[in-house]
Amino acid sequence: MIQLSRRPRRNRKSAGVRDLVQETSLQVSDFIYPMFVVEGTRLQSEVKSMPGIFRYSLDNLLEELKEVTDLGIKAIDLFPNYPESKKDRFASESYQENTFYLKAITAIKEQFPELVIMTDVAMDPYSSDGHDGLVENGKILNDPTLEILANMSLAQARAGADILGPSDMMDGRVGFIRRHLDSHGFTDVSIMSYSAKYASAFYGPFREALESAPKFGDKKSYQMDPANKREALLEAQLDFEEGADMLMVKPALSYLDIIRLLNENFDIPIAAYNVSGEYAMVKAAAQNGWLDGDRAMMEVLMSIRRAGAKCILTYFAKEAAVILNKR
Ligand code: PBG
């Protein structure tokens, strides 16, 4: 027998011991489930590039939410799919009191008062240009966009949203939205800022789900360059100073170092968005029999937690909850 003072394998010798020494945990209550709502009744259409993910009309969404909440999922992030006919340059539909997205928020809150409802603040689902900000002569204008985002935020807060998620990456929007909410009495509505949001190829399936792809150009003049890390600190610093309650990194998997960086530098919760393309990759490989989808999913989610994210926005929420609830 060789004399070894340390045999790390002893801490892996049985499931019981492995559980004792496990450093990172994953809980259903860590998940925020992104969901897509569309106007109408009895509608349910699968997003082609996201097997298992559907756009629901409100009636079906409420049905689905029974299942979601029964699994122990405590938070959703709701996104609207608007037809081209409702879109304009100014995303004006986003703050019409009677628009179906806002009515859906109110209806969900009524039926599921305990469920945390997060919303998305950006112009793209309502914009005829398909951009997150106001477009003029091919340019995305920062400051005029803030007014629109503030109107949208207030409308979502009025409808019953618990957490607003500005995903637009305009400068100064967190502070602008915070002041607008506060001056209208919505001091309790939270802001989870998409702080480090990268110009990523991994949003492709989401843009299919919402039919919200940009009509020209790309989003590189507002979303971050994947090459940059120090810039993420600046974005996070600004959002922190402007009053964000939580900071988000997006996407998650190619940016685990950014999650860690923000977690080490800011004493507010860090969230990560395990985006549509990351979901599609695992699903496609699993459907081909090229990897074990469940194991890959759990490994992905655990790695995001290990990197330092407290909560995870993920399309895997339901499937992962089923597995976690069995343990
Ligand atoms: C829109 C928005 C996007 C996502 C969330 N909010 C797409 C984009 O910026 O183009 C992506 C989510 C995903 O890919 O799962 N502002």
Tab-separated table of C-alpha atoms and ligand atoms in Angstrom:
chain	number	residue	atom	x	y	z
A	1	MET	CA	0.000	0.000	0.000
A	2	ILE	CA	1.339	3.411	-0.925
A	3	GLN	CA	1.344	5.906	1.949
A	4	LEU	CA	-0.704	8.947	0.982
A	5	SER	CA	-1.507	11.598	3.553
A	6	ARG	CA	-4.389	12.894	1.454
A	7	ARG	CA	-6.809	10.786	-0.526
A	8	PRO	CA	-9.436	13.211	-1.863
A	9	ARG	CA	-11.390	10.274	-3.236
A	10	ARG	CA	-12.480	9.396	0.330
A	11	ASN	CA	-14.838	12.374	0.123
A	12	ARG	CA	-16.392	10.862	-2.979
A	13	LYS	CA	-16.811	7.292	-1.797
A	14	SER	CA	-20.603	7.216	-1.451
A	15	ALA	CA	-23.619	9.290	-2.349
A	16	GLY	CA	-24.083	10.167	1.335
A	17	VAL	CA	-20.537	11.427	1.739
A	18	ARG	CA	-20.651	13.254	-1.592
A	19	ASP	CA	-23.782	15.071	-0.488
A	20	LEU	CA	-22.118	16.055	2.807
A	21	VAL	CA	-19.221	17.739	1.067
A	22	GLN	CA	-21.122	19.247	-1.863
A	23	GLU	CA	-20.156	22.919	-1.962
A	24	THR	CA	-22.849	24.336	-4.200
A	25	SER	CA	-26.561	23.718	-4.026
A	26	LEU	CA	-29.313	24.114	-6.543
A	27	GLN	CA	-32.903	24.702	-5.481
A	28	VAL	CA	-36.169	25.116	-7.333
A	29	SER	CA	-36.519	28.472	-5.584
A	30	ASP	CA	-33.404	29.668	-7.441
A	31	PHE	CA	-35.244	29.573	-10.760
A	32	ILE	CA	-37.035	32.268	-12.701
A	33	TYR	CA	-38.980	30.690	-15.566
A	34	PRO	CA	-39.185	32.818	-18.743
A	35	MET	CA	-42.562	32.437	-20.468
A	36	PHE	CA	-44.094	33.793	-23.674
A	37	VAL	CA	-47.612	35.171	-23.943
A	38	VAL	CA	-49.559	35.912	-27.109
A	39	GLU	CA	-52.929	37.621	-27.638
A	40	GLY	CA	-55.986	35.443	-28.199
A	41	THR	CA	-57.599	32.367	-26.693
A	42	ARG	CA	-56.791	28.664	-26.768
A	43	LEU	CA	-53.451	29.266	-28.396
A	44	GLN	CA	-50.374	27.229	-27.703
A	45	SER	CA	-47.592	27.068	-30.272
A	46	GLU	CA	-44.194	25.564	-29.724
A	47	VAL	CA	-41.111	27.629	-30.484
A	48	LYS	CA	-39.412	25.543	-33.170
A	49	SER	CA	-35.885	26.102	-31.963
A	50	MET	CA	-36.879	25.611	-28.304
A	51	PRO	CA	-38.526	22.194	-27.894
A	52	GLY	CA	-40.823	22.175	-24.863
A	53	ILE	CA	-41.243	25.958	-24.807
A	54	PHE	CA	-44.548	27.444	-25.977
A	55	ARG	CA	-46.214	30.751	-26.652
A	56	TYR	CA	-49.490	30.665	-24.749
A	57	SER	CA	-52.593	32.768	-24.865
A	58	LEU	CA	-53.572	33.942	-21.400
A	59	ASP	CA	-56.137	31.184	-20.727
A	60	ASN	CA	-53.616	28.468	-21.486
A	61	LEU	CA	-50.876	30.328	-19.684
A	62	LEU	CA	-52.958	30.357	-16.496
A	63	GLU	CA	-53.464	26.598	-16.873
A	64	GLU	CA	-49.755	26.098	-17.384
A	65	LEU	CA	-48.984	28.244	-14.349
A	66	LYS	CA	-50.819	25.768	-12.127
A	67	GLU	CA	-48.287	23.153	-13.161
A	68	VAL	CA	-45.400	25.579	-12.846
A	69	THR	CA	-46.315	26.694	-9.342
A	70	ASP	CA	-47.132	23.136	-8.226
A	71	LEU	CA	-43.541	22.274	-9.065
A	72	GLY	CA	-42.421	24.895	-6.549
A	73	ILE	CA	-41.300	27.506	-9.060
A	74	LYS	CA	-41.782	30.871	-7.415
A	75	ALA	CA	-40.945	33.329	-10.165
A	76	ILE	CA	-41.580	33.842	-13.866
A	77	ASP	CA	-40.320	36.347	-16.417
A	78	LEU	CA	-43.074	37.140	-18.899
A	79	PHE	CA	-42.425	38.224	-22.511
A	80	PRO	CA	-45.067	39.257	-25.062
A	81	ASN	CA	-45.262	38.241	-28.718
A	82	TYR	CA	-46.883	41.110	-30.645
A	83	PRO	CA	-47.997	40.971	-34.276
A	84	GLU	CA	-46.304	43.336	-36.722
A	85	SER	CA	-49.553	45.343	-36.922
A	86	LYS	CA	-49.183	46.495	-33.297
A	87	LYS	CA	-45.615	47.679	-33.705
A	88	ASP	CA	-44.438	51.222	-34.401
A	89	ARG	CA	-41.254	53.273	-34.131
A	90	PHE	CA	-42.059	54.393	-30.609
A	91	ALA	CA	-43.163	51.062	-29.140
A	92	SER	CA	-46.325	52.895	-28.079
A	93	GLU	CA	-48.250	49.666	-27.610
A	94	SER	CA	-46.020	48.869	-24.629
A	95	TYR	CA	-47.779	51.335	-22.363
A	96	GLN	CA	-51.374	51.225	-23.654
A	97	GLU	CA	-53.335	50.383	-20.532
A	98	ASN	CA	-55.465	47.816	-22.342
A	99	THR	CA	-52.751	45.990	-24.186
A	100	PHE	CA	-52.893	42.215	-23.692
A	101	TYR	CA	-49.463	41.930	-22.067
A	102	LEU	CA	-50.358	44.286	-19.217
A	103	LYS	CA	-53.760	42.661	-18.791
A	104	ALA	CA	-52.049	39.275	-18.615
A	105	ILE	CA	-49.785	40.480	-15.800
A	106	THR	CA	-52.804	41.673	-13.830
A	107	ALA	CA	-54.713	38.440	-14.423
A	108	ILE	CA	-51.763	36.294	-13.351
A	109	LYS	CA	-51.239	38.372	-10.214
A	110	GLU	CA	-54.901	37.972	-9.353
A	111	GLN	CA	-54.873	34.209	-9.719
A	112	PHE	CA	-51.372	33.615	-8.335
A	113	PRO	CA	-50.770	36.364	-5.785
A	114	GLU	CA	-47.672	34.655	-4.365
A	115	LEU	CA	-45.972	34.191	-7.723
A	116	VAL	CA	-43.184	36.688	-8.424
A	117	ILE	CA	-43.787	38.299	-11.804
A	118	MET	CA	-40.810	39.747	-13.607
A	119	THR	CA	-41.256	41.759	-16.801
A	120	ASP	CA	-38.976	42.866	-19.606
A	121	VAL	CA	-38.289	46.532	-20.220
A	122	ALA	CA	-37.043	47.165	-23.753
A	123	MET	CA	-38.628	48.342	-26.980
A	124	ASP	CA	-37.916	45.372	-29.238
A	125	PRO	CA	-41.158	43.334	-28.933
A	126	TYR	CA	-43.163	46.479	-29.800
A	127	SER	CA	-40.752	48.212	-32.161
A	128	SER	CA	-41.208	48.213	-35.931
A	129	ASP	CA	-37.416	48.490	-36.107
A	130	GLY	CA	-36.868	45.461	-33.888
A	131	HIS	CA	-34.399	47.363	-31.744
A	132	ASP	CA	-34.353	47.891	-27.989
A	133	GLY	CA	-34.160	51.663	-28.377
A	134	LEU	CA	-35.616	54.423	-30.539
A	135	VAL	CA	-34.166	54.497	-34.052
A	136	GLU	CA	-33.511	57.619	-36.074
A	137	ASN	CA	-31.558	57.612	-39.347
A	138	GLY	CA	-30.218	54.178	-38.580
A	139	LYS	CA	-28.957	55.201	-35.130
A	140	ILE	CA	-30.224	54.079	-31.720
A	141	LEU	CA	-30.929	57.179	-29.634
A	142	ASN	CA	-30.171	56.863	-25.946
A	143	ASP	CA	-31.892	59.671	-24.065
A	144	PRO	CA	-35.228	59.760	-25.938
A	145	THR	CA	-35.433	55.998	-25.363
A	146	LEU	CA	-35.336	56.538	-21.581
A	147	GLU	CA	-38.689	58.328	-21.657
A	148	ILE	CA	-40.291	55.415	-23.465
A	149	LEU	CA	-38.744	52.878	-21.095
A	150	ALA	CA	-39.973	54.861	-18.122
A	151	ASN	CA	-43.544	54.901	-19.482
A	152	MET	CA	-43.351	51.172	-20.138
A	153	SER	CA	-41.983	50.523	-16.645
A	154	LEU	CA	-44.682	52.511	-14.937
A	155	ALA	CA	-47.372	50.710	-16.944
A	156	GLN	CA	-45.917	47.324	-15.959
A	157	ALA	CA	-45.695	48.355	-12.313
A	158	ARG	CA	-49.321	49.509	-12.395
A	159	ALA	CA	-50.323	46.179	-13.934
A	160	GLY	CA	-48.797	44.333	-10.989
A	161	ALA	CA	-45.198	43.441	-11.904
A	162	ASP	CA	-42.955	42.677	-8.923
A	163	ILE	CA	-39.580	42.983	-10.643
A	164	LEU	CA	-38.767	44.992	-13.757
A	165	GLY	CA	-35.958	43.764	-15.986
A	166	PRO	CA	-34.517	46.526	-18.153
A	167	SER	CA	-32.842	44.525	-20.930
A	168	ASP	CA	-32.222	47.417	-23.302
A	169	MET	CA	-28.682	48.469	-22.282
A	170	MET	CA	-29.325	52.205	-22.696
A	171	ASP	CA	-27.112	54.385	-20.491
A	172	GLY	CA	-28.778	55.775	-17.379
A	173	ARG	CA	-31.972	53.784	-17.648
A	174	VAL	CA	-31.922	52.209	-14.198
A	175	GLY	CA	-31.792	55.567	-12.415
A	176	PHE	CA	-34.309	57.100	-14.815
A	177	ILE	CA	-36.784	54.254	-14.300
A	178	ARG	CA	-36.202	54.202	-10.524
A	179	ARG	CA	-37.013	57.908	-10.187
A	180	HIS	CA	-40.080	57.592	-12.409
A	181	LEU	CA	-41.419	54.652	-10.374
A	182	ASP	CA	-40.693	56.332	-7.043
A	183	SER	CA	-42.338	59.604	-8.030
A	184	HIS	CA	-45.501	57.648	-8.836
A	185	GLY	CA	-45.483	55.780	-5.535
A	186	PHE	CA	-44.051	52.483	-6.766
A	187	THR	CA	-41.133	52.397	-4.341
A	188	ASP	CA	-41.659	48.673	-3.734
A	189	VAL	CA	-41.264	47.566	-7.339
A	190	SER	CA	-37.798	46.056	-7.820
A	191	ILE	CA	-35.330	46.448	-10.651
A	192	MET	CA	-33.221	43.528	-11.812
A	193	SER	CA	-30.914	45.173	-14.261
A	194	TYR	CA	-29.484	43.375	-17.255
A	195	SER	CA	-26.117	44.903	-16.340
A	196	ALA	CA	-23.693	42.902	-18.414
A	197	LYS	CA	-25.700	41.977	-21.460
A	198	TYR	CA	-23.529	40.893	-24.349
A	199	ALA	CA	-24.197	41.145	-28.088
A	200	SER	CA	-24.601	37.401	-28.369
A	201	ALA	CA	-25.442	34.820	-31.004
A	202	PHE	CA	-27.228	32.870	-28.282
A	203	TYR	CA	-30.404	35.019	-28.402
A	204	GLY	CA	-31.419	33.603	-31.787
A	205	PRO	CA	-34.209	31.252	-30.666
A	206	PHE	CA	-35.715	33.943	-28.409
A	207	ARG	CA	-36.007	36.346	-31.327
A	208	GLU	CA	-37.807	33.587	-33.225
A	209	ALA	CA	-40.175	33.139	-30.268
A	210	LEU	CA	-41.069	36.830	-30.206
A	211	GLU	CA	-40.534	37.540	-33.900
A	212	SER	CA	-38.500	40.466	-32.669
A	213	ALA	CA	-35.235	40.273	-34.604
A	214	PRO	CA	-33.773	43.661	-35.609
A	215	LYS	CA	-34.929	44.782	-39.061
A	216	PHE	CA	-31.490	46.186	-39.878
A	217	GLY	CA	-28.012	45.958	-38.423
A	218	ASP	CA	-27.218	44.414	-35.073
A	219	LYS	CA	-27.302	45.387	-31.397
A	220	LYS	CA	-23.583	46.019	-30.990
A	221	SER	CA	-23.938	49.753	-30.349
A	222	TYR	CA	-25.722	49.010	-27.073
A	223	GLN	CA	-25.051	45.393	-26.067
A	224	MET	CA	-21.529	44.591	-24.908
A	225	ASP	CA	-18.600	43.151	-26.828
A	226	PRO	CA	-18.023	39.519	-25.766
A	227	ALA	CA	-14.319	40.347	-25.556
A	228	ASN	CA	-14.794	42.747	-22.643
A	229	LYS	CA	-14.659	42.087	-18.931
A	230	ARG	CA	-13.607	45.340	-17.230
A	231	GLU	CA	-16.465	47.074	-19.022
A	232	ALA	CA	-18.859	44.748	-17.188
A	233	LEU	CA	-17.601	46.209	-13.912
A	234	LEU	CA	-18.395	49.705	-15.163
A	235	GLU	CA	-21.902	48.722	-16.276
A	236	ALA	CA	-22.538	46.974	-12.960
A	237	GLN	CA	-21.141	49.909	-10.973
A	238	LEU	CA	-23.482	52.331	-12.723
A	239	ASP	CA	-26.539	50.117	-12.256
A	240	PHE	CA	-25.626	49.631	-8.600
A	241	GLU	CA	-25.285	53.380	-8.049
A	242	GLU	CA	-28.507	54.055	-9.933
A	243	GLY	CA	-30.393	51.793	-7.538
A	244	ALA	CA	-30.680	48.351	-9.119
A	245	ASP	CA	-31.751	45.715	-6.580
A	246	MET	CA	-30.126	42.829	-8.443
A	247	LEU	CA	-27.587	42.659	-11.236
A	248	MET	CA	-27.850	40.204	-14.101
A	249	VAL	CA	-25.300	38.683	-16.441
A	250	LYS	CA	-26.485	37.455	-19.831
A	251	PRO	CA	-25.864	34.988	-21.429
A	252	ALA	CA	-24.663	32.713	-18.636
A	253	LEU	CA	-22.503	29.898	-19.964
A	254	SER	CA	-19.959	31.799	-22.026
A	255	TYR	CA	-19.813	34.421	-19.278
A	256	LEU	CA	-19.271	32.466	-16.061
A	257	ASP	CA	-16.182	34.596	-15.367
A	258	ILE	CA	-18.360	37.717	-15.524
A	259	ILE	CA	-20.831	36.216	-13.048
A	260	ARG	CA	-17.957	35.543	-10.693
A	261	LEU	CA	-16.520	39.022	-11.209
A	262	LEU	CA	-19.780	40.764	-10.340
A	263	ASN	CA	-20.437	38.447	-7.402
A	264	GLU	CA	-17.053	39.308	-5.923
A	265	ASN	CA	-17.479	43.028	-6.408
A	266	PHE	CA	-21.088	43.816	-5.507
A	267	ASP	CA	-23.005	43.041	-2.356
A	268	ILE	CA	-26.371	42.657	-4.021
A	269	PRO	CA	-27.716	39.444	-5.540
A	270	ILE	CA	-26.354	38.411	-8.921
A	271	ALA	CA	-28.665	36.724	-11.411
A	272	ALA	CA	-27.728	34.951	-14.630
A	273	TYR	CA	-29.805	34.401	-17.747
A	274	ASN	CA	-29.313	30.915	-19.185
A	275	VAL	CA	-30.541	32.105	-22.584
A	276	SER	CA	-32.536	30.556	-25.398
A	277	GLY	CA	-29.526	29.479	-27.471
A	278	GLU	CA	-27.982	27.742	-24.487
A	279	TYR	CA	-31.220	25.847	-24.016
A	280	ALA	CA	-31.461	25.014	-27.720
A	281	MET	CA	-27.916	23.638	-27.806
A	282	VAL	CA	-28.551	21.116	-25.062
A	283	LYS	CA	-31.964	20.169	-26.460
A	284	ALA	CA	-30.675	19.663	-30.000
A	285	ALA	CA	-27.780	17.488	-28.875
A	286	ALA	CA	-30.034	15.460	-26.579
A	287	GLN	CA	-32.602	14.926	-29.350
A	288	ASN	CA	-29.833	13.574	-31.534
A	289	GLY	CA	-28.792	11.215	-28.779
A	290	TRP	CA	-25.431	12.976	-28.608
A	291	LEU	CA	-25.557	13.720	-24.922
A	292	ASP	CA	-27.679	12.974	-21.874
A	293	GLY	CA	-29.980	16.006	-21.812
A	294	ASP	CA	-30.947	15.777	-18.139
A	295	ARG	CA	-27.392	15.451	-16.920
A	296	ALA	CA	-26.169	18.237	-19.184
A	297	MET	CA	-28.994	20.473	-17.968
A	298	MET	CA	-28.212	19.898	-14.285
A	299	GLU	CA	-24.501	20.424	-14.897
A	300	VAL	CA	-25.142	23.684	-16.724
A	301	LEU	CA	-27.385	24.991	-13.938
A	302	MET	CA	-24.978	23.941	-11.202
A	303	SER	CA	-22.067	25.615	-12.964
A	304	ILE	CA	-23.973	28.893	-13.097
A	305	ARG	CA	-24.638	28.686	-9.357
A	306	ARG	CA	-21.013	27.721	-8.673
A	307	ALA	CA	-19.824	30.779	-10.600
A	308	GLY	CA	-21.762	32.939	-8.145
A	309	ALA	CA	-25.269	33.489	-9.438
A	310	LYS	CA	-27.919	33.453	-6.730
A	311	CYS	CA	-30.791	33.011	-9.137
A	312	ILE	CA	-31.044	31.701	-12.664
A	313	LEU	CA	-33.446	32.632	-15.435
A	314	THR	CA	-33.802	29.384	-17.317
A	315	TYR	CA	-36.102	27.633	-19.776
A	316	PHE	CA	-35.061	24.437	-17.987
A	317	ALA	CA	-36.873	25.501	-14.790
A	318	LYS	CA	-39.711	22.998	-15.053
A	319	GLU	CA	-37.613	20.019	-16.068
A	320	ALA	CA	-34.955	20.749	-13.468
A	321	ALA	CA	-37.652	21.177	-10.809
A	322	VAL	CA	-39.024	17.719	-11.583
A	323	ILE	CA	-35.578	16.232	-11.012
A	324	LEU	CA	-34.831	18.280	-7.894
A	325	ASN	CA	-38.212	17.432	-6.363
A	326	LYS	CA	-37.439	13.712	-6.670
A	327	ARG	CA	-34.240	13.978	-4.642
B	1	PBG	C1	-34.858	41.847	-25.500
B	1	PBG	C2	-34.408	40.590	-24.875
B	1	PBG	C3	-33.666	39.575	-25.487
B	1	PBG	C4	-33.586	38.528	-24.573
B	1	PBG	C5	-34.243	38.936	-23.409
B	1	PBG	N1	-34.740	40.230	-23.607
B	1	PBG	C6	-33.145	39.469	-26.882
B	1	PBG	C7	-32.247	40.494	-27.403
B	1	PBG	O1	-31.646	41.298	-26.696
B	1	PBG	O2	-32.114	40.513	-28.618
B	1	PBG	C8	-32.914	37.204	-24.852
B	1	PBG	C9	-33.370	36.042	-24.046
B	1	PBG	C10	-32.961	34.715	-24.573
B	1	PBG	O3	-32.251	34.588	-25.599
B	1	PBG	O4	-33.364	33.723	-23.947
B	1	PBG	N2	-34.456	43.033	-25.045
